[in-house]
Amino acid sequence: MRPVWSGAVSFGLVTIPIKMYPATEDHSIRFRQIHNRDDALIRNRKVCEIEDREVGNDEIGRAYEAAKDLLVPITDEDLEQLPLPTAKAIDVQAFVPEERLDAIRYDKPYYLQGDGAVAAKPYVLLREALKRSDKVAVAKFVWHGKERLGALRVVGDAIVLQIMHWDDEIRSAEGIAPQGVEISDAEVDEAVALMETMGGADLNQYKDQYREAVEAVIRAKAEGVEPPHLEAPAEPKGKVVDLMSALQDSVRAAKERRGETVAEEAETEAETEAEVHQMRPKKKATAKKTAEKKPAKPSAKKPAAKKTARKRPAS
């Protein structure tokens, strides 16, 4: 991996020289634009409006459009000389419990690596202090032309810088949730039971099936063979109108997917029925009389069966 940023982490009078590396990868399949008529590539060309010619990246700078006809050029040197303490450092502002940071704030994560031998001890010191306190460090830093908010937290043996959104970047959820809906405690209990049944999954088992399917189509078309097709989806079983029944069915289905059986439930029901029968001795007596008559019925039918068997050859 190549570092995407280098600087230092500073908290109090402690400074840790670091290099920053992306902690995640994007494996999305990227497509090129083509002309449908002849499959030729469609290219985006950067053209100067005054000279009416294509220009290269080394000729392109940046500017802020202050007004319709007023562009203010901003160079890399202008940004590097900003009078900010966060221009060259990840400046820790506070240490807070992680549960105080809502997950909606989090953006892309980056690994921080100590830069040189001098960074080893303060790096480990910060890591162990974060572990023991169960806190994260909230920091500010400048990157890609803007000041950003971040959280330093420990993942394994490494310190991760998790970029965070500012408050004004998070939209309000007002009006999103439905109002005036009544849910019973029994329905909530059943939903919790479903959650517990579906818990304990290993996240490593999940794969990007969409990407795998697209790759299979690309391979097939590149080899000149028929690409795989989607199987017809199963017909819907009907509209669910009973939420409780749907939850109970979901719990049973989740158990079956996990290889569990309903034998325990059947045993429980059988025990319950047995207890009910013991409380009703009259029904047991009736059952005994019926059981005593059952052996007499087969013996009465046997002679009739023999007579019929003897008459068949005569006919």
PDB file of C-alpha atoms in Angstrom, residues 4-266:
ATOM      1  CA  VAL A   4      -2.180   8.784   0.945  1.00  0.00           C
ATOM      2  CA  TRP A   5      -1.192  11.366   3.584  1.00  0.00           C
ATOM      3  CA  SER A   6       1.661  11.954   5.969  1.00  0.00           C
ATOM      4  CA  GLY A   7       1.904  14.226   8.968  1.00  0.00           C
ATOM      5  CA  ALA A   8       1.587  13.772  12.709  1.00  0.00           C
ATOM      6  CA  VAL A   9      -0.919  12.999  15.436  1.00  0.00           C
ATOM      7  CA  SER A  10      -0.720  15.490  18.278  1.00  0.00           C
ATOM      8  CA  PHE A  11      -2.434  15.343  21.654  1.00  0.00           C
ATOM      9  CA  GLY A  12      -1.226  17.672  24.362  1.00  0.00           C
ATOM     10  CA  LEU A  13       2.544  17.935  23.985  1.00  0.00           C
ATOM     11  CA  VAL A  14       2.865  14.446  22.467  1.00  0.00           C
ATOM     12  CA  THR A  15       3.517  14.222  18.723  1.00  0.00           C
ATOM     13  CA  ILE A  16       3.472  11.000  16.679  1.00  0.00           C
ATOM     14  CA  PRO A  17       4.766  11.142  13.095  1.00  0.00           C
ATOM     15  CA  ILE A  18       2.437   8.979  10.990  1.00  0.00           C
ATOM     16  CA  LYS A  19       1.592   7.819   7.507  1.00  0.00           C
ATOM     17  CA  MET A  20      -2.016   7.213   6.503  1.00  0.00           C
ATOM     18  CA  TYR A  21      -3.167   4.254   4.395  1.00  0.00           C
ATOM     19  CA  PRO A  22      -6.642   3.324   3.116  1.00  0.00           C
ATOM     20  CA  ALA A  23      -8.202   0.678   5.375  1.00  0.00           C
ATOM     21  CA  THR A  24     -10.723  -0.518   2.784  1.00  0.00           C
ATOM     22  CA  GLU A  25     -10.762  -1.397  -0.913  1.00  0.00           C
ATOM     23  CA  ASP A  26     -13.414  -0.858  -3.555  1.00  0.00           C
ATOM     24  CA  HIS A  27     -13.917  -4.004  -5.638  1.00  0.00           C
ATOM     25  CA  SER A  28     -16.789  -2.599  -7.675  1.00  0.00           C
ATOM     26  CA  ILE A  29     -16.759  -3.447 -11.364  1.00  0.00           C
ATOM     27  CA  ARG A  30     -16.259  -0.298 -13.391  1.00  0.00           C
ATOM     28  CA  PHE A  31     -17.650   0.068 -16.892  1.00  0.00           C
ATOM     29  CA  ARG A  32     -16.485   2.228 -19.771  1.00  0.00           C
ATOM     30  CA  GLN A  33     -18.845   4.248 -21.920  1.00  0.00           C
ATOM     31  CA  ILE A  34     -19.132   3.082 -25.530  1.00  0.00           C
ATOM     32  CA  HIS A  35     -20.956   4.101 -28.705  1.00  0.00           C
ATOM     33  CA  ASN A  36     -23.754   1.549 -29.139  1.00  0.00           C
ATOM     34  CA  ARG A  37     -23.501   1.625 -32.923  1.00  0.00           C
ATOM     35  CA  ASP A  38     -19.869   0.506 -33.235  1.00  0.00           C
ATOM     36  CA  ASP A  39     -18.704  -0.216 -29.634  1.00  0.00           C
ATOM     37  CA  ALA A  40     -16.144   2.607 -29.835  1.00  0.00           C
ATOM     38  CA  LEU A  41     -15.012   4.178 -26.570  1.00  0.00           C
ATOM     39  CA  ILE A  42     -16.566   7.474 -25.494  1.00  0.00           C
ATOM     40  CA  ARG A  43     -13.938   9.765 -23.971  1.00  0.00           C
ATOM     41  CA  ASN A  44     -14.313  12.870 -21.818  1.00  0.00           C
ATOM     42  CA  ARG A  45     -11.931  15.487 -23.114  1.00  0.00           C
ATOM     43  CA  LYS A  46     -10.863  18.582 -21.150  1.00  0.00           C
ATOM     44  CA  VAL A  47     -10.923  21.571 -23.456  1.00  0.00           C
ATOM     45  CA  CYS A  48      -9.873  25.165 -22.772  1.00  0.00           C
ATOM     46  CA  GLU A  49     -12.754  27.502 -23.677  1.00  0.00           C
ATOM     47  CA  ILE A  50     -10.442  30.326 -24.801  1.00  0.00           C
ATOM     48  CA  GLU A  51      -7.853  28.387 -26.804  1.00  0.00           C
ATOM     49  CA  ASP A  52     -10.374  25.758 -27.953  1.00  0.00           C
ATOM     50  CA  ARG A  53      -7.912  22.903 -27.507  1.00  0.00           C
ATOM     51  CA  GLU A  54      -7.560  19.866 -25.285  1.00  0.00           C
ATOM     52  CA  VAL A  55      -5.293  20.330 -22.248  1.00  0.00           C
ATOM     53  CA  GLY A  56      -3.458  17.833 -20.034  1.00  0.00           C
ATOM     54  CA  ASN A  57      -3.720  17.408 -16.281  1.00  0.00           C
ATOM     55  CA  ASP A  58      -0.423  19.211 -15.748  1.00  0.00           C
ATOM     56  CA  GLU A  59      -2.008  22.354 -17.219  1.00  0.00           C
ATOM     57  CA  ILE A  60      -5.102  22.242 -15.017  1.00  0.00           C
ATOM     58  CA  GLY A  61      -5.431  24.130 -11.740  1.00  0.00           C
ATOM     59  CA  ARG A  62      -8.316  25.142  -9.472  1.00  0.00           C
ATOM     60  CA  ALA A  63     -10.349  28.286  -8.924  1.00  0.00           C
ATOM     61  CA  TYR A  64     -13.344  29.469  -6.921  1.00  0.00           C
ATOM     62  CA  GLU A  65     -16.221  31.009  -8.846  1.00  0.00           C
ATOM     63  CA  ALA A  66     -16.843  34.092  -6.700  1.00  0.00           C
ATOM     64  CA  ALA A  67     -19.294  35.537  -9.228  1.00  0.00           C
ATOM     65  CA  LYS A  68     -20.628  34.697 -12.686  1.00  0.00           C
ATOM     66  CA  ASP A  69     -17.621  36.237 -14.454  1.00  0.00           C
ATOM     67  CA  LEU A  70     -15.111  36.181 -11.596  1.00  0.00           C
ATOM     68  CA  LEU A  71     -12.843  33.197 -10.977  1.00  0.00           C
ATOM     69  CA  VAL A  72     -10.351  33.331  -8.106  1.00  0.00           C
ATOM     70  CA  PRO A  73      -7.383  30.978  -8.745  1.00  0.00           C
ATOM     71  CA  ILE A  74      -6.258  28.941  -5.696  1.00  0.00           C
ATOM     72  CA  THR A  75      -2.891  27.162  -5.856  1.00  0.00           C
ATOM     73  CA  ASP A  76      -1.563  24.225  -3.844  1.00  0.00           C
ATOM     74  CA  GLU A  77       0.797  26.658  -2.108  1.00  0.00           C
ATOM     75  CA  ASP A  78      -2.161  28.784  -0.997  1.00  0.00           C
ATOM     76  CA  LEU A  79      -3.745  25.775   0.700  1.00  0.00           C
ATOM     77  CA  GLU A  80      -0.499  24.567   2.230  1.00  0.00           C
ATOM     78  CA  GLN A  81       0.121  27.960   3.846  1.00  0.00           C
ATOM     79  CA  LEU A  82      -3.283  28.160   5.542  1.00  0.00           C
ATOM     80  CA  PRO A  83      -2.928  29.480   9.131  1.00  0.00           C
ATOM     81  CA  LEU A  84      -4.387  26.334  10.702  1.00  0.00           C
ATOM     82  CA  PRO A  85      -2.835  24.002  13.301  1.00  0.00           C
ATOM     83  CA  THR A  86      -4.543  21.116  11.502  1.00  0.00           C
ATOM     84  CA  ALA A  87      -2.863  21.816   8.147  1.00  0.00           C
ATOM     85  CA  LYS A  88       0.004  19.423   8.880  1.00  0.00           C
ATOM     86  CA  ALA A  89      -1.260  17.446  11.859  1.00  0.00           C
ATOM     87  CA  ILE A  90      -4.198  15.396  13.123  1.00  0.00           C
ATOM     88  CA  ASP A  91      -4.958  17.564  16.121  1.00  0.00           C
ATOM     89  CA  VAL A  92      -6.785  15.698  18.899  1.00  0.00           C
ATOM     90  CA  GLN A  93      -9.516  17.852  20.431  1.00  0.00           C
ATOM     91  CA  ALA A  94     -11.061  15.516  23.016  1.00  0.00           C
ATOM     92  CA  PHE A  95     -11.411  11.915  24.220  1.00  0.00           C
ATOM     93  CA  VAL A  96     -14.982  10.614  24.439  1.00  0.00           C
ATOM     94  CA  PRO A  97     -16.720   7.238  24.975  1.00  0.00           C
ATOM     95  CA  GLU A  98     -17.320   5.548  21.626  1.00  0.00           C
ATOM     96  CA  GLU A  99     -21.043   5.116  22.302  1.00  0.00           C
ATOM     97  CA  ARG A 100     -21.401   8.902  22.153  1.00  0.00           C
ATOM     98  CA  LEU A 101     -20.550   8.845  18.451  1.00  0.00           C
ATOM     99  CA  ASP A 102     -23.479   7.774  16.312  1.00  0.00           C
ATOM    100  CA  ALA A 103     -22.505   5.439  13.467  1.00  0.00           C
ATOM    101  CA  ILE A 104     -24.198   7.813  10.990  1.00  0.00           C
ATOM    102  CA  ARG A 105     -21.236  10.140  11.490  1.00  0.00           C
ATOM    103  CA  TYR A 106     -18.667   7.660  10.209  1.00  0.00           C
ATOM    104  CA  ASP A 107     -17.144   7.883   6.749  1.00  0.00           C
ATOM    105  CA  LYS A 108     -14.160   6.075   5.241  1.00  0.00           C
ATOM    106  CA  PRO A 109     -11.506   4.568   7.593  1.00  0.00           C
ATOM    107  CA  TYR A 110      -7.721   4.843   7.267  1.00  0.00           C
ATOM    108  CA  TYR A 111      -4.901   2.997   9.017  1.00  0.00           C
ATOM    109  CA  LEU A 112      -2.299   5.121  10.767  1.00  0.00           C
ATOM    110  CA  GLN A 113       1.270   3.820  10.791  1.00  0.00           C
ATOM    111  CA  GLY A 114       4.050   5.252  12.903  1.00  0.00           C
ATOM    112  CA  ASP A 115       6.612   6.991  10.672  1.00  0.00           C
ATOM    113  CA  GLY A 116      10.062   5.928  11.864  1.00  0.00           C
ATOM    114  CA  ALA A 117      11.496   4.541  15.090  1.00  0.00           C
ATOM    115  CA  VAL A 118      10.811   7.739  17.013  1.00  0.00           C
ATOM    116  CA  ALA A 119       7.063   7.215  16.525  1.00  0.00           C
ATOM    117  CA  ALA A 120       6.945   3.662  17.930  1.00  0.00           C
ATOM    118  CA  LYS A 121       6.656   4.411  21.653  1.00  0.00           C
ATOM    119  CA  PRO A 122       4.126   7.294  21.501  1.00  0.00           C
ATOM    120  CA  TYR A 123       2.087   5.283  18.965  1.00  0.00           C
ATOM    121  CA  VAL A 124       1.834   2.285  21.321  1.00  0.00           C
ATOM    122  CA  LEU A 125       1.205   4.626  24.258  1.00  0.00           C
ATOM    123  CA  LEU A 126      -1.797   6.224  22.542  1.00  0.00           C
ATOM    124  CA  ARG A 127      -3.111   2.823  21.444  1.00  0.00           C
ATOM    125  CA  GLU A 128      -2.954   1.307  24.921  1.00  0.00           C
ATOM    126  CA  ALA A 129      -4.467   4.419  26.527  1.00  0.00           C
ATOM    127  CA  LEU A 130      -7.418   4.251  24.106  1.00  0.00           C
ATOM    128  CA  LYS A 131      -7.877   0.548  24.886  1.00  0.00           C
ATOM    129  CA  ARG A 132      -7.763   0.936  28.649  1.00  0.00           C
ATOM    130  CA  SER A 133     -10.095   3.942  28.734  1.00  0.00           C
ATOM    131  CA  ASP A 134     -12.565   2.516  26.172  1.00  0.00           C
ATOM    132  CA  LYS A 135     -12.552   5.899  24.496  1.00  0.00           C
ATOM    133  CA  VAL A 136     -11.899   7.347  21.056  1.00  0.00           C
ATOM    134  CA  ALA A 137     -10.011  10.519  20.213  1.00  0.00           C
ATOM    135  CA  VAL A 138     -11.936  13.182  18.320  1.00  0.00           C
ATOM    136  CA  ALA A 139      -9.551  15.093  16.052  1.00  0.00           C
ATOM    137  CA  LYS A 140      -9.455  17.726  13.329  1.00  0.00           C
ATOM    138  CA  PHE A 141      -7.198  17.660  10.264  1.00  0.00           C
ATOM    139  CA  VAL A 142      -6.965  19.126   6.769  1.00  0.00           C
ATOM    140  CA  TRP A 143      -7.066  16.769   3.802  1.00  0.00           C
ATOM    141  CA  HIS A 144      -8.100  17.080   0.151  1.00  0.00           C
ATOM    142  CA  GLY A 145      -8.637  20.794   0.421  1.00  0.00           C
ATOM    143  CA  LYS A 146     -10.916  20.912   3.461  1.00  0.00           C
ATOM    144  CA  GLU A 147     -10.774  20.583   7.221  1.00  0.00           C
ATOM    145  CA  ARG A 148     -12.222  17.317   8.410  1.00  0.00           C
ATOM    146  CA  LEU A 149     -13.400  15.740  11.639  1.00  0.00           C
ATOM    147  CA  GLY A 150     -12.129  12.302  12.587  1.00  0.00           C
ATOM    148  CA  ALA A 151     -12.115   9.674  15.317  1.00  0.00           C
ATOM    149  CA  LEU A 152      -9.003   7.760  16.328  1.00  0.00           C
ATOM    150  CA  ARG A 153      -9.898   4.274  17.532  1.00  0.00           C
ATOM    151  CA  VAL A 154      -8.133   0.943  17.913  1.00  0.00           C
ATOM    152  CA  VAL A 155      -8.703  -1.949  15.496  1.00  0.00           C
ATOM    153  CA  GLY A 156      -6.563  -4.962  16.382  1.00  0.00           C
ATOM    154  CA  ASP A 157      -3.095  -3.564  17.062  1.00  0.00           C
ATOM    155  CA  ALA A 158      -3.481  -0.552  14.779  1.00  0.00           C
ATOM    156  CA  ILE A 159      -4.880   2.940  15.246  1.00  0.00           C
ATOM    157  CA  VAL A 160      -7.548   3.787  12.705  1.00  0.00           C
ATOM    158  CA  LEU A 161      -8.578   7.269  11.694  1.00  0.00           C
ATOM    159  CA  GLN A 162     -12.306   7.170  10.932  1.00  0.00           C
ATOM    160  CA  ILE A 163     -13.334  10.272   9.004  1.00  0.00           C
ATOM    161  CA  MET A 164     -16.547  11.743  10.395  1.00  0.00           C
ATOM    162  CA  HIS A 165     -19.229  14.060   9.068  1.00  0.00           C
ATOM    163  CA  TRP A 166     -19.716  17.491  10.564  1.00  0.00           C
ATOM    164  CA  ASP A 167     -23.034  18.203  12.260  1.00  0.00           C
ATOM    165  CA  ASP A 168     -24.273  20.343   9.374  1.00  0.00           C
ATOM    166  CA  GLU A 169     -23.550  17.508   6.915  1.00  0.00           C
ATOM    167  CA  ILE A 170     -26.014  15.139   8.615  1.00  0.00           C
ATOM    168  CA  ARG A 171     -29.580  15.632   7.462  1.00  0.00           C
ATOM    169  CA  SER A 172     -32.477  15.638   9.881  1.00  0.00           C
ATOM    170  CA  ALA A 173     -34.638  12.503  10.078  1.00  0.00           C
ATOM    171  CA  GLU A 174     -37.722  14.511  10.978  1.00  0.00           C
ATOM    172  CA  GLY A 175     -40.827  13.239   9.176  1.00  0.00           C
ATOM    173  CA  ILE A 176     -39.158   9.990   8.081  1.00  0.00           C
ATOM    174  CA  ALA A 177     -40.571   7.591  10.688  1.00  0.00           C
ATOM    175  CA  PRO A 178     -44.286   6.615  10.579  1.00  0.00           C
ATOM    176  CA  GLN A 179     -46.507   8.143  13.224  1.00  0.00           C
ATOM    177  CA  GLY A 180     -49.510   6.811  15.162  1.00  0.00           C
ATOM    178  CA  VAL A 181     -48.607   3.116  14.831  1.00  0.00           C
ATOM    179  CA  GLU A 182     -49.466   0.863  17.786  1.00  0.00           C
ATOM    180  CA  ILE A 183     -47.303  -2.199  18.484  1.00  0.00           C
ATOM    181  CA  SER A 184     -48.074  -4.694  21.245  1.00  0.00           C
ATOM    182  CA  ASP A 185     -45.493  -5.996  23.712  1.00  0.00           C
ATOM    183  CA  ALA A 186     -46.075  -9.530  22.373  1.00  0.00           C
ATOM    184  CA  GLU A 187     -45.141  -8.408  18.855  1.00  0.00           C
ATOM    185  CA  VAL A 188     -41.985  -6.732  20.122  1.00  0.00           C
ATOM    186  CA  ASP A 189     -41.082  -9.874  22.111  1.00  0.00           C
ATOM    187  CA  GLU A 190     -41.545 -12.014  19.000  1.00  0.00           C
ATOM    188  CA  ALA A 191     -39.410  -9.626  16.948  1.00  0.00           C
ATOM    189  CA  VAL A 192     -36.668  -9.834  19.597  1.00  0.00           C
ATOM    190  CA  ALA A 193     -36.929 -13.649  19.497  1.00  0.00           C
ATOM    191  CA  LEU A 194     -36.428 -13.498  15.724  1.00  0.00           C
ATOM    192  CA  MET A 195     -33.395 -11.257  16.170  1.00  0.00           C
ATOM    193  CA  GLU A 196     -31.869 -13.669  18.673  1.00  0.00           C
ATOM    194  CA  THR A 197     -32.506 -16.606  16.339  1.00  0.00           C
ATOM    195  CA  MET A 198     -30.780 -14.766  13.487  1.00  0.00           C
ATOM    196  CA  GLY A 199     -27.878 -13.619  15.683  1.00  0.00           C
ATOM    197  CA  GLY A 200     -24.344 -14.928  15.892  1.00  0.00           C
ATOM    198  CA  ALA A 201     -23.647 -14.786  12.151  1.00  0.00           C
ATOM    199  CA  ASP A 202     -20.056 -14.687  10.942  1.00  0.00           C
ATOM    200  CA  LEU A 203     -19.665 -11.624   8.718  1.00  0.00           C
ATOM    201  CA  ASN A 204     -16.914 -13.406   6.770  1.00  0.00           C
ATOM    202  CA  GLN A 205     -19.538 -15.665   5.185  1.00  0.00           C
ATOM    203  CA  TYR A 206     -21.166 -12.813   3.261  1.00  0.00           C
ATOM    204  CA  LYS A 207     -19.939 -12.162  -0.280  1.00  0.00           C
ATOM    205  CA  ASP A 208     -20.717  -9.672  -3.009  1.00  0.00           C
ATOM    206  CA  GLN A 209     -22.935 -11.916  -5.135  1.00  0.00           C
ATOM    207  CA  TYR A 210     -23.805  -9.097  -7.530  1.00  0.00           C
ATOM    208  CA  ARG A 211     -20.133  -8.581  -8.423  1.00  0.00           C
ATOM    209  CA  GLU A 212     -19.614 -12.335  -8.858  1.00  0.00           C
ATOM    210  CA  ALA A 213     -22.642 -12.543 -11.155  1.00  0.00           C
ATOM    211  CA  VAL A 214     -21.441  -9.598 -13.275  1.00  0.00           C
ATOM    212  CA  GLU A 215     -17.968 -11.165 -13.521  1.00  0.00           C
ATOM    213  CA  ALA A 216     -19.565 -14.424 -14.732  1.00  0.00           C
ATOM    214  CA  VAL A 217     -21.466 -12.538 -17.440  1.00  0.00           C
ATOM    215  CA  ILE A 218     -18.280 -10.719 -18.520  1.00  0.00           C
ATOM    216  CA  ARG A 219     -16.301 -13.981 -18.718  1.00  0.00           C
ATOM    217  CA  ALA A 220     -19.027 -15.696 -20.718  1.00  0.00           C
ATOM    218  CA  LYS A 221     -19.381 -12.865 -23.237  1.00  0.00           C
ATOM    219  CA  ALA A 222     -15.594 -12.555 -23.572  1.00  0.00           C
ATOM    220  CA  GLU A 223     -15.406 -16.287 -24.363  1.00  0.00           C
ATOM    221  CA  GLY A 224     -18.279 -16.049 -26.825  1.00  0.00           C
ATOM    222  CA  VAL A 225     -20.657 -18.301 -24.891  1.00  0.00           C
ATOM    223  CA  GLU A 226     -24.158 -17.768 -23.582  1.00  0.00           C
ATOM    224  CA  PRO A 227     -24.043 -15.867 -20.283  1.00  0.00           C
ATOM    225  CA  PRO A 228     -25.882 -17.274 -17.259  1.00  0.00           C
ATOM    226  CA  HIS A 229     -29.463 -16.132 -16.816  1.00  0.00           C
ATOM    227  CA  LEU A 230     -31.469 -15.353 -13.725  1.00  0.00           C
ATOM    228  CA  GLU A 231     -33.736 -18.136 -12.565  1.00  0.00           C
ATOM    229  CA  ALA A 232     -37.403 -17.287 -12.253  1.00  0.00           C
ATOM    230  CA  PRO A 233     -38.099 -16.001  -8.747  1.00  0.00           C
ATOM    231  CA  ALA A 234     -40.467 -17.945  -6.558  1.00  0.00           C
ATOM    232  CA  GLU A 235     -44.070 -16.832  -6.599  1.00  0.00           C
ATOM    233  CA  PRO A 236     -45.027 -14.732  -3.588  1.00  0.00           C
ATOM    234  CA  LYS A 237     -47.011 -16.663  -1.013  1.00  0.00           C
ATOM    235  CA  GLY A 238     -49.487 -13.847  -0.569  1.00  0.00           C
ATOM    236  CA  LYS A 239     -49.824 -10.604   1.275  1.00  0.00           C
ATOM    237  CA  VAL A 240     -49.012 -10.796   4.971  1.00  0.00           C
ATOM    238  CA  VAL A 241     -51.835  -9.362   7.041  1.00  0.00           C
ATOM    239  CA  ASP A 242     -51.036 -10.907  10.445  1.00  0.00           C
ATOM    240  CA  LEU A 243     -47.772  -9.440  11.729  1.00  0.00           C
ATOM    241  CA  MET A 244     -47.562 -11.838  14.688  1.00  0.00           C
ATOM    242  CA  SER A 245     -47.998 -14.910  12.459  1.00  0.00           C
ATOM    243  CA  ALA A 246     -45.349 -13.569  10.097  1.00  0.00           C
ATOM    244  CA  LEU A 247     -42.911 -13.125  12.986  1.00  0.00           C
ATOM    245  CA  GLN A 248     -43.582 -16.620  14.327  1.00  0.00           C
ATOM    246  CA  ASP A 249     -43.155 -18.147  10.853  1.00  0.00           C
ATOM    247  CA  SER A 250     -39.926 -16.190  10.447  1.00  0.00           C
ATOM    248  CA  VAL A 251     -38.558 -17.557  13.740  1.00  0.00           C
ATOM    249  CA  ARG A 252     -39.323 -21.126  12.643  1.00  0.00           C
ATOM    250  CA  ALA A 253     -37.783 -20.548   9.211  1.00  0.00           C
ATOM    251  CA  ALA A 254     -34.648 -19.031  10.766  1.00  0.00           C
ATOM    252  CA  LYS A 255     -34.262 -22.057  13.036  1.00  0.00           C
ATOM    253  CA  GLU A 256     -34.606 -24.434  10.087  1.00  0.00           C
ATOM    254  CA  ARG A 257     -31.940 -22.510   8.156  1.00  0.00           C
ATOM    255  CA  ARG A 258     -29.604 -22.906  11.114  1.00  0.00           C
ATOM    256  CA  GLY A 259     -30.160 -26.673  11.099  1.00  0.00           C
ATOM    257  CA  GLU A 260     -32.370 -26.683  14.161  1.00  0.00           C
ATOM    258  CA  THR A 261     -35.570 -28.732  14.362  1.00  0.00           C
ATOM    259  CA  VAL A 262     -38.887 -28.218  16.007  1.00  0.00           C
ATOM    260  CA  ALA A 263     -38.515 -31.439  17.995  1.00  0.00           C
ATOM    261  CA  GLU A 264     -38.090 -29.533  21.235  1.00  0.00           C
ATOM    262  CA  GLU A 265     -41.337 -27.641  20.595  1.00  0.00           C
ATOM    263  CA  ALA A 266     -43.146 -30.893  19.812  1.00  0.00           C
TER     264      ALA A 266
END
